Protein backbone atom coordinates (compact mmCIF):
# COMPACT_ATOMS: atom_id res chain seq x y z
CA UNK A 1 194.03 141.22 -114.97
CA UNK A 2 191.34 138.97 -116.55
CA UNK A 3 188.16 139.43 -114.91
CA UNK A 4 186.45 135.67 -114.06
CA UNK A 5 182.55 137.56 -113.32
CA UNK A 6 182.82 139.08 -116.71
CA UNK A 7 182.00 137.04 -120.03
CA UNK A 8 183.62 136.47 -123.32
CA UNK A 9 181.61 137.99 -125.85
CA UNK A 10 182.10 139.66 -130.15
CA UNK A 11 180.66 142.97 -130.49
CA UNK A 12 179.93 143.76 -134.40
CA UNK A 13 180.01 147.24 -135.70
CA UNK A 14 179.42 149.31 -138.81
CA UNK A 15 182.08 151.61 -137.61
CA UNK A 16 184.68 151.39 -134.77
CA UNK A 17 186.31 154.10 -133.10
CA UNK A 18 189.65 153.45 -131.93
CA UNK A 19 191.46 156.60 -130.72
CA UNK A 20 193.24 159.84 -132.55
CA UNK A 21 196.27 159.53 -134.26
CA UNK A 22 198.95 161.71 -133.55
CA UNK A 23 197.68 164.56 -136.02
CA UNK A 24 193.99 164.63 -134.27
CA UNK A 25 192.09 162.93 -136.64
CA UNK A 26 189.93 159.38 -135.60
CA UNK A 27 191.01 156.24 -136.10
CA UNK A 28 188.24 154.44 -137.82
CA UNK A 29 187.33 151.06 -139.09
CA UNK A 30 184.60 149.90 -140.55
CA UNK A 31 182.97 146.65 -140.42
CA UNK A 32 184.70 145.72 -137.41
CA UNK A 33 184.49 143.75 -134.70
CA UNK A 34 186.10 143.49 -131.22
CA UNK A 35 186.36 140.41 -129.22
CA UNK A 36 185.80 141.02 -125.38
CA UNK A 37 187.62 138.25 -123.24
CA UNK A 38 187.50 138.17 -119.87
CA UNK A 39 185.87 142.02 -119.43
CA UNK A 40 188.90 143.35 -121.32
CA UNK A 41 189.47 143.92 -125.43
CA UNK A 42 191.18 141.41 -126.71
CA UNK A 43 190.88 141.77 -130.21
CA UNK A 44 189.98 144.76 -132.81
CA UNK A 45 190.11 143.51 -136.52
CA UNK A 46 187.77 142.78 -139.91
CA UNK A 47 184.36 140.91 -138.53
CA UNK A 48 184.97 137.73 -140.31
CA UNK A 49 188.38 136.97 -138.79
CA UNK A 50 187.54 137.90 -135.42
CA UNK A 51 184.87 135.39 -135.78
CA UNK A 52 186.31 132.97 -137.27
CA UNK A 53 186.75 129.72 -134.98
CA UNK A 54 184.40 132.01 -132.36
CA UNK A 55 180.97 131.08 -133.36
CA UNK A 56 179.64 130.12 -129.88
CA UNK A 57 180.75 133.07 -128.23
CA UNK A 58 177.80 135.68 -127.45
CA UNK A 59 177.49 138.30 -130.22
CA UNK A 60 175.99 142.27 -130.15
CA UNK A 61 175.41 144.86 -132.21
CA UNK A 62 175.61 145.04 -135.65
CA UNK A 63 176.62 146.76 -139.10
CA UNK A 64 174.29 149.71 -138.43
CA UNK A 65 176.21 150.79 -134.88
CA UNK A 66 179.09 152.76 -134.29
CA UNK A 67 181.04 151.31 -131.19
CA UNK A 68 183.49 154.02 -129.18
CA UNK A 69 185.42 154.26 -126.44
CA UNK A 70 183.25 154.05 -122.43
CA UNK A 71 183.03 157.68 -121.68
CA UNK A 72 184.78 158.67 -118.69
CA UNK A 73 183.94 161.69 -116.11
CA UNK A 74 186.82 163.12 -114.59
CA UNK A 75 185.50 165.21 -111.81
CA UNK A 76 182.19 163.64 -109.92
CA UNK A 77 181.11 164.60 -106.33
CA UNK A 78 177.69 162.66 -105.51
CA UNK A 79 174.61 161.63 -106.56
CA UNK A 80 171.76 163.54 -105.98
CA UNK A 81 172.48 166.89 -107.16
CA UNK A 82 172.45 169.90 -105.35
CA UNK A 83 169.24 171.95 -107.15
CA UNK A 84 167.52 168.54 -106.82
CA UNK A 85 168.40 169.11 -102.65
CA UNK A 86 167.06 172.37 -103.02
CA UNK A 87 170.36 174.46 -103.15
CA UNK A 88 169.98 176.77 -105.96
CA UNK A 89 172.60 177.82 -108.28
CA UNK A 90 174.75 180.66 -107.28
CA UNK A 91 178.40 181.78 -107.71
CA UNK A 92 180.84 179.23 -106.00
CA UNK A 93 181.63 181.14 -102.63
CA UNK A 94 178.05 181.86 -102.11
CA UNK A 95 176.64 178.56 -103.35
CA UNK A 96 179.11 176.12 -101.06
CA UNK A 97 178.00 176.95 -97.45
CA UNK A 98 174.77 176.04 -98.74
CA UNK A 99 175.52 172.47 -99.02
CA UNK A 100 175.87 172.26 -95.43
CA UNK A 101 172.01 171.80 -94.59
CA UNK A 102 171.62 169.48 -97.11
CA UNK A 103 169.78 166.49 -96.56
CA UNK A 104 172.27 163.47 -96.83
CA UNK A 105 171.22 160.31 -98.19
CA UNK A 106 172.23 156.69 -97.54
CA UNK A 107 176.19 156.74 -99.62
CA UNK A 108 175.40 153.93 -101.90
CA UNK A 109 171.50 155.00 -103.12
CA UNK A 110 173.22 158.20 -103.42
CA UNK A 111 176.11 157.23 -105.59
CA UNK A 112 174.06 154.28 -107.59
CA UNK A 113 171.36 157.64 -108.56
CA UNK A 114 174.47 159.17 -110.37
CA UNK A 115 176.02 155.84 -111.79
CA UNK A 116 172.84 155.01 -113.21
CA UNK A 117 172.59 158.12 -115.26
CA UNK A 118 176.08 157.90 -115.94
CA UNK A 119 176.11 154.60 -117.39
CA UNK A 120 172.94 154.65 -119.66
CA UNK A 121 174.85 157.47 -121.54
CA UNK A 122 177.83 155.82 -121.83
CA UNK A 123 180.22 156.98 -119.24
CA UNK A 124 181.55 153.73 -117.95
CA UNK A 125 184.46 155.26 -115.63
CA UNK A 126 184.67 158.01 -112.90
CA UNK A 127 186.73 160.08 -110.83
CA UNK A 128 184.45 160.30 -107.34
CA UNK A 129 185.67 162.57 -105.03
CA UNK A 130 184.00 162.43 -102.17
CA UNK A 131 183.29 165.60 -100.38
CA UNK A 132 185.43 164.85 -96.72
CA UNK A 133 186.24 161.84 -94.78
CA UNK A 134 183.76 162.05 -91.74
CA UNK A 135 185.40 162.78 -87.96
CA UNK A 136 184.43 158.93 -86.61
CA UNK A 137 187.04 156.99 -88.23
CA UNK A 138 185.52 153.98 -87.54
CA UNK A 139 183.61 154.35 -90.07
CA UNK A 140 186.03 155.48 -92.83
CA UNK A 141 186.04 151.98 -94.42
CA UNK A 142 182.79 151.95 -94.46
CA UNK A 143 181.91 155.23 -96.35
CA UNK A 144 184.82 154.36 -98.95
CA UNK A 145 183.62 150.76 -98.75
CA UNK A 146 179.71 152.48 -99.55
CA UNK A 147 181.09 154.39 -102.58
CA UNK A 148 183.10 151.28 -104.40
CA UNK A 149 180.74 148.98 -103.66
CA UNK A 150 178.04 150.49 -105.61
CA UNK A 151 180.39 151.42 -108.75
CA UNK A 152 181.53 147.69 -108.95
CA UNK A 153 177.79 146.25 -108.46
CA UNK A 154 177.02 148.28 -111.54
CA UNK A 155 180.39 147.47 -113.34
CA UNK A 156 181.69 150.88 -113.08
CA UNK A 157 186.11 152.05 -113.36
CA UNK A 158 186.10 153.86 -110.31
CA UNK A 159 188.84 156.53 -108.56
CA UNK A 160 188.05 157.30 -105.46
CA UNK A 161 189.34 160.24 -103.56
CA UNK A 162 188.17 162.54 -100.86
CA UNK A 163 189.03 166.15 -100.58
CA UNK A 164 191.34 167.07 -97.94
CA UNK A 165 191.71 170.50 -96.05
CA UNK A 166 193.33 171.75 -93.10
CA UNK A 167 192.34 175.56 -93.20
CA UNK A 168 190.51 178.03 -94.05
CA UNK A 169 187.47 175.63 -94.37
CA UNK A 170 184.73 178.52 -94.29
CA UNK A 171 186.31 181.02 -96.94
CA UNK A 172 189.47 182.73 -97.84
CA UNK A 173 190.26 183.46 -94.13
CA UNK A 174 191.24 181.64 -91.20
CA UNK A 175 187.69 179.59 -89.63
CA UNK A 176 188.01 181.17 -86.17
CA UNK A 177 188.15 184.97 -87.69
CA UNK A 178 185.37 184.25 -90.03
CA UNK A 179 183.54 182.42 -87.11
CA UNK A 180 183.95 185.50 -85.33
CA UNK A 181 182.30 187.94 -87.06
CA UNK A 182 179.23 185.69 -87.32
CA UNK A 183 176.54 185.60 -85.01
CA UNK A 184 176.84 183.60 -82.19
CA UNK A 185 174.11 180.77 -83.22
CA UNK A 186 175.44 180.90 -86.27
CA UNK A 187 179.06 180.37 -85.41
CA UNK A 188 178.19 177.83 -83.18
CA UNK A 189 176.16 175.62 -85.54
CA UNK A 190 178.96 176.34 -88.22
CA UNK A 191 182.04 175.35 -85.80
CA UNK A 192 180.17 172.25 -84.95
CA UNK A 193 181.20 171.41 -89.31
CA UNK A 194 184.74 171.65 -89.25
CA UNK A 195 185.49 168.68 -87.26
CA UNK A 196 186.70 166.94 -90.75
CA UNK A 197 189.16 169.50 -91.15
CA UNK A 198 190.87 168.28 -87.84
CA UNK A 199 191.90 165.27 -88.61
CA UNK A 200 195.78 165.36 -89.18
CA UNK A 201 196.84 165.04 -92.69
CA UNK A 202 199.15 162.11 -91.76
CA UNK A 203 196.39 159.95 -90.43
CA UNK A 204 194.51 160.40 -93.57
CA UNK A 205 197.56 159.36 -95.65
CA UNK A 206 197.93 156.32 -93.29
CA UNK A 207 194.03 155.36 -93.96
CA UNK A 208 194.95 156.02 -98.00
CA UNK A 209 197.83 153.90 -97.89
CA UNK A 210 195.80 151.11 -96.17
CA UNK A 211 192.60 151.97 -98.87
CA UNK A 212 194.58 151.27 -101.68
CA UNK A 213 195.89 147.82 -100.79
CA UNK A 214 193.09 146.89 -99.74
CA UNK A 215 190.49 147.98 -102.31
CA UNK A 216 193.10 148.84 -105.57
CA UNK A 217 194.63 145.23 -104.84
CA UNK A 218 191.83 143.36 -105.25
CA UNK A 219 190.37 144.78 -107.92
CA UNK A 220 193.26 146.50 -109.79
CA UNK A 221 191.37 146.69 -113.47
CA UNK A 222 188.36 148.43 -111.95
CA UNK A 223 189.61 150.71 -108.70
CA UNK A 224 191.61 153.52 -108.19
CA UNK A 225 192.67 155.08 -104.79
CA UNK A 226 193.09 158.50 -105.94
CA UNK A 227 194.42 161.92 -103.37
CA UNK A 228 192.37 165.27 -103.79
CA UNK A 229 194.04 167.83 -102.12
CA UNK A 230 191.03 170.16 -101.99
CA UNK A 231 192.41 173.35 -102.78
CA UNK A 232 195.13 175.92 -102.18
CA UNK A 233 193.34 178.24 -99.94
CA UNK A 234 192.45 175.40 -98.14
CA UNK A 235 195.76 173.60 -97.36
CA UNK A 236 198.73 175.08 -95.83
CA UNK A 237 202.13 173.72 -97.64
CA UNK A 238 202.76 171.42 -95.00
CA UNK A 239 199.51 169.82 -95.95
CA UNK A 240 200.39 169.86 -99.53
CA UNK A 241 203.59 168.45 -99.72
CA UNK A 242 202.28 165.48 -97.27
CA UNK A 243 199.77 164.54 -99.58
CA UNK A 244 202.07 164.88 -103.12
CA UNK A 245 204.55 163.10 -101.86
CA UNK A 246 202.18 159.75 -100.47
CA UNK A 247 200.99 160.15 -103.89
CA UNK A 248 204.34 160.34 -105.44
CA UNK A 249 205.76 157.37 -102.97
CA UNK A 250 202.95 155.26 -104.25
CA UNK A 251 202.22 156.03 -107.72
CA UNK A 252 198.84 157.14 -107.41
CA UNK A 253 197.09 159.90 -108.72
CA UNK A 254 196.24 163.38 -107.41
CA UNK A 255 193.41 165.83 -108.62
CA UNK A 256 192.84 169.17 -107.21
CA UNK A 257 190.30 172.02 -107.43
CA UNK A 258 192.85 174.78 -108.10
CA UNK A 259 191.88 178.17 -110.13
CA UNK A 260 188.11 177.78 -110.15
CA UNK A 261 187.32 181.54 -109.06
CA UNK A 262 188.54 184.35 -109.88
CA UNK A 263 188.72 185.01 -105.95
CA UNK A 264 190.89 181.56 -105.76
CA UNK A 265 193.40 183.37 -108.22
CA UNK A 266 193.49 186.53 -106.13
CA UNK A 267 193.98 184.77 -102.77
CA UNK A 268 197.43 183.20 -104.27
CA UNK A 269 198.29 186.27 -105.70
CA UNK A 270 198.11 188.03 -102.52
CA UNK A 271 198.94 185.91 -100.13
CA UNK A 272 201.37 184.06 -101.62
CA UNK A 273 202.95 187.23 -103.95
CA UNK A 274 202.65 184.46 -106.96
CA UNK A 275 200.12 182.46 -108.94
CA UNK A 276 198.66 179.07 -107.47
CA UNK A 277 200.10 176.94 -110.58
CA UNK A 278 203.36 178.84 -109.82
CA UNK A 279 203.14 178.37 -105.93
CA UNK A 280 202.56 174.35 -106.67
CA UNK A 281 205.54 174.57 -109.25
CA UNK A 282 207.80 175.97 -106.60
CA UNK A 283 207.07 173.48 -104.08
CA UNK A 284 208.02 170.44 -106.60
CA UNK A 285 204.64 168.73 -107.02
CA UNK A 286 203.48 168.94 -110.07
CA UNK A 287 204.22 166.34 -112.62
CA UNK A 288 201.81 163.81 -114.98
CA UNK A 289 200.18 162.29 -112.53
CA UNK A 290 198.69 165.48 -111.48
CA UNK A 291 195.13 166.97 -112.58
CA UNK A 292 194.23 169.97 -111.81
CA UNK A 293 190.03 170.65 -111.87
CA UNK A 294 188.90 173.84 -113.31
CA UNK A 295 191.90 175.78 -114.06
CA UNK A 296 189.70 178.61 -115.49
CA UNK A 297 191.70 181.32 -114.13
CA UNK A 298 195.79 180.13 -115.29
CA UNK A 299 197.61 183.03 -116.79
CA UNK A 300 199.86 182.50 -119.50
CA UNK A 301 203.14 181.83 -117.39
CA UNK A 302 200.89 179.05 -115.67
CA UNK A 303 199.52 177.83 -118.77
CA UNK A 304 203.61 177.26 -119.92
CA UNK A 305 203.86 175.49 -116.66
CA UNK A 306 200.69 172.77 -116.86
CA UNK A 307 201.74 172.09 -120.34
CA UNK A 308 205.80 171.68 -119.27
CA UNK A 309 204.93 169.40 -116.05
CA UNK A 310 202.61 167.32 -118.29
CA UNK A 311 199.86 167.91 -115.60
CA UNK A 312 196.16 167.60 -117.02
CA UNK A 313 193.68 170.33 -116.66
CA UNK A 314 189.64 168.80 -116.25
CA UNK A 315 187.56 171.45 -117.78
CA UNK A 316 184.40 171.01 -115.73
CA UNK A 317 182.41 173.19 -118.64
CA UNK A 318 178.76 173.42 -117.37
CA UNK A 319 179.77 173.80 -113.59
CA UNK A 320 182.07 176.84 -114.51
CA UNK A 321 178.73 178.55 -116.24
CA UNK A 322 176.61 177.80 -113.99
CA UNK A 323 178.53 178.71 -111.08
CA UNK A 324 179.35 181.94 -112.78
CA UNK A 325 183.24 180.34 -112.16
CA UNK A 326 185.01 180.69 -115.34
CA UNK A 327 185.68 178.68 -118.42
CA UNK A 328 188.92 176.95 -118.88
CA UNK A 329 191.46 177.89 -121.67
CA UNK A 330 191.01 174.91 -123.75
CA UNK A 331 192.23 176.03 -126.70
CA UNK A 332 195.26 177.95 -125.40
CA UNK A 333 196.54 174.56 -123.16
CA UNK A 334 195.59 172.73 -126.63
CA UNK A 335 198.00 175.05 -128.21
CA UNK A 336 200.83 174.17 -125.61
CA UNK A 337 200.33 170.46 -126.42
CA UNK A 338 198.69 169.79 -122.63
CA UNK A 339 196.24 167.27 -121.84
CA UNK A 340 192.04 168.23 -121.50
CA UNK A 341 189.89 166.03 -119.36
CA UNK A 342 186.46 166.77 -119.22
CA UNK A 343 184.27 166.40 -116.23
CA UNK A 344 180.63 166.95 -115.40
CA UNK A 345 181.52 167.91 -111.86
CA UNK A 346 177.94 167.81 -109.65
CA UNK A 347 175.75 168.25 -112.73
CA UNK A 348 175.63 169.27 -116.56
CA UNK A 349 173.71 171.93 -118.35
CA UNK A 350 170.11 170.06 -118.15
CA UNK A 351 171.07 168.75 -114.01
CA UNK A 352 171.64 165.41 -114.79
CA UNK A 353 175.70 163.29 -115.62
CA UNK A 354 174.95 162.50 -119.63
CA UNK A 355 178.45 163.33 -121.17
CA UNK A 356 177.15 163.39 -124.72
CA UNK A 357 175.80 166.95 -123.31
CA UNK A 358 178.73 168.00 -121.79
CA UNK A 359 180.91 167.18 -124.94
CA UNK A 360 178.47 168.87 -127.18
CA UNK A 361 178.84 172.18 -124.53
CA UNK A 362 182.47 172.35 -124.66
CA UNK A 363 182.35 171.90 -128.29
CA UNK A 364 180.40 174.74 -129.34
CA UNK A 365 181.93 176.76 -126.19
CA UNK A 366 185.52 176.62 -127.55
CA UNK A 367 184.39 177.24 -130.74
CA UNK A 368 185.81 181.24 -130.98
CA UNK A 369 184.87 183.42 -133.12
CA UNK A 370 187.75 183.72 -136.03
CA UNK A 371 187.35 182.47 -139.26
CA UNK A 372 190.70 179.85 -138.74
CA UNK A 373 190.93 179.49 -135.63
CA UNK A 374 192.31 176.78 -134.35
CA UNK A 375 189.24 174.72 -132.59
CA UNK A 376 188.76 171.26 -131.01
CA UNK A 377 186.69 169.47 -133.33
CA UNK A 378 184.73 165.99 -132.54
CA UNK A 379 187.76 163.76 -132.14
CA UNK A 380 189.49 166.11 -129.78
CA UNK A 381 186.37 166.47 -127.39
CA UNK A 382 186.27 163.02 -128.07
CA UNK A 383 189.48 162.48 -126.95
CA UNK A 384 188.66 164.66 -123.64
CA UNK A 385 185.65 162.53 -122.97
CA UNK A 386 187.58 159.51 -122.75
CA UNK A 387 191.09 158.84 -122.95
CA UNK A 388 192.02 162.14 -121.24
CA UNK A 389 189.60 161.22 -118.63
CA UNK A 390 190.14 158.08 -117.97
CA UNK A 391 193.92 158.32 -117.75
CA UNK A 392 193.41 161.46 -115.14
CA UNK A 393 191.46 158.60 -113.20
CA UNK A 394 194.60 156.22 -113.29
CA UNK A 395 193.19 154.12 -115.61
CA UNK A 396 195.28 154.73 -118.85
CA UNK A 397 195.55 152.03 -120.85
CA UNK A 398 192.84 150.17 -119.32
CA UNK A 399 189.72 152.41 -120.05
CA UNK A 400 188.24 155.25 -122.58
């Protein structure tokens, strides 16, 4: 859909990258020119005849840049990250309870601080999923309202999602036997948290069904209601099959934290008797609109299945080291002909959302150590960084 606020305008470039053809390598041209109408690409072709019969529109750049597809991040919490808040980095299961004496900040400040960074290095479309809707929900248009708001002031694609869980909030156990062996101040201040986790799963879907009308509709180039099913030690089936099918019913897309710890992989293993990919498989929900973050700890079987479904896997590269989490198997899902997304998750390598970073990370991280081995190379991480991405968002077709 056109876009009235946004203007017609030629961009001019020495080189223009225009995707990967279907044996990996980049589509170039050179001395190129794209014609913007309307805040969408309207035409790619030689600078002279996209000119031509144009020469009062606005024009940019110039034979000396290289113009590429908006980056987009596929996995983004909030703003202000947490070793800026003072939460220092530890491995996942350690470093999460953390986050609950955080200071919070106003939702928009917070989410422009990230935006900001993420647009000044080129990352013009995002996956936020937002951390739980709050108890009061009389104010759950507000806090998504917060959120979009400050992604479309800045001109952001946004997918916005919060994570949903019904158990098993506090770790691998049920809340009340965990609460229980904690000390009784302790306990009681923690108990006082898990009033999100309350809220039925069905009145959430009701609020998403309403969210997407109402926010996707009006602005259906730029906004994404997205589901994140937080993860599988934190929803009972029930949960999970609520959520994938709204999703399904609706055509929207789902993204959840699955396989991020090794812990994660042993809790479906036994308690379940069978992988978490495999446990999801049985159930019937996965399928291509379906991204799974992290996936560092898949074994082969579950590797076969991500690659079968046509689910995508966002490799969240500098929050799996620094975590101590795991690194995804890019080049093994690669090999299976699967999808990569890449996200930054709550912060790269030097604690800030600059993708070039986090491209040049997974890069030289799936690099491997045999003399022909097969390796992404820039067009593939490329690829990740923005078309991958940006279709995991719902946007496919209209961004990266």
């Amino acid at each position: 859909m056109p876009d009235p606020r946004a203007p017609d305008l030629i961009v001019e470039a020495g080189h223009v990258l225009r995707g990967v053809d279907p044996s990996g390598a980049m589509i170039v041209d050179e001395g190129a020119a794209i014609r913007i109408e309307a805040g969408r690409i309207a035409e790619i072709g030689p600078a002279a005849e996209v000119a031509k019969g144009r020469e009062g529109l606005p024009r940019l750049g110039g034979p000396g840049l290289v113009a590429m597809p908006g980056f987009a991040n596929g996995h983004h919490h909030f703003g202000l990250t947490p070793l800026m808040a003072g939460v220092p980095f530890a491995p996942l299961e350690l470093w999460l309870p953390r986050f609950r004496a955080m200071r919070q900040l106003p939702l928009r400040l917070d989410t422009l601080f990230s935006a900001i960074e993420m647009l000044e290095s080129g990352t013009t479309c995002v996956h936020h999923i937002f951390s739980n809707l709050p108890p009061d929900r009389e104010i759950w248009d507000e806090t998504a309202d917060a959120v979009l708001d400050a992604y479309d002031d800045i001109g952001m694609r946004a997918a916005f999602s919060w994570m949903i869980r019904d158990r098993n909030v506090l770790g691998y156990a049920p809340d009340a036997e965990v609460l229980g062996r904690a000390p009784a101040d302790l306990a009681e201040w923690a108990g006082a948290g898990l009033a999100a986790s309350k809220v039925p799963v069905a009145e959430q879907m009701d609020f998403f069904r309403r969210l997407k009308a109402r926010r996707e509709g009006a602005r259906p180039d730029h906004v994404r209601a997205a589901l994140a099913p937080a993860n599988l030690h934190w929803l009972t089936d029930g949960a999970l099959e609520a959520i994938f099918g709204t999703a399904s019913d609706l055509g929207a897309p789902v993204h959840m934290h699955l396989l991020e710890t090794r812990r994660q992989r042993d809790f479906a293993r036994e308690r379940l008797g069978r992988g978490a990919v495999e446990h999801l498989h049985a159930l019937g929900l996965l399928g291509p609109n379906v991204t799974l973050g992290h996936g560092n700890w898949m074994s082969e079987a579950e590797l076969d299945i991500v690659a079968g479904c046509g689910c995508t896997i966002c490799h969240n590269a500098s929050s799996g080291l620094r975590l101590a989490s795991g690194i995804a198997p890019v080049n093994a899902l690669r090999a299976r002909g699967a999808r990569v997304a890449l996200g930054i998750d709550q912060s790269n390598l030097v604690d800030d959302r600059d993708m070039t970073v986090e491209m040049k990370l997974v890069w030289a991280l799936h690099r491997g150590t045999g003399m022909f081995s097969d390796r992404p190379d820039a067009a593939a991480v490329l690829q990740m960084a923005s078309e991958h991405g940006a279709a995991s968002a719902g946007f496919a077709g209209l961004a990266g």
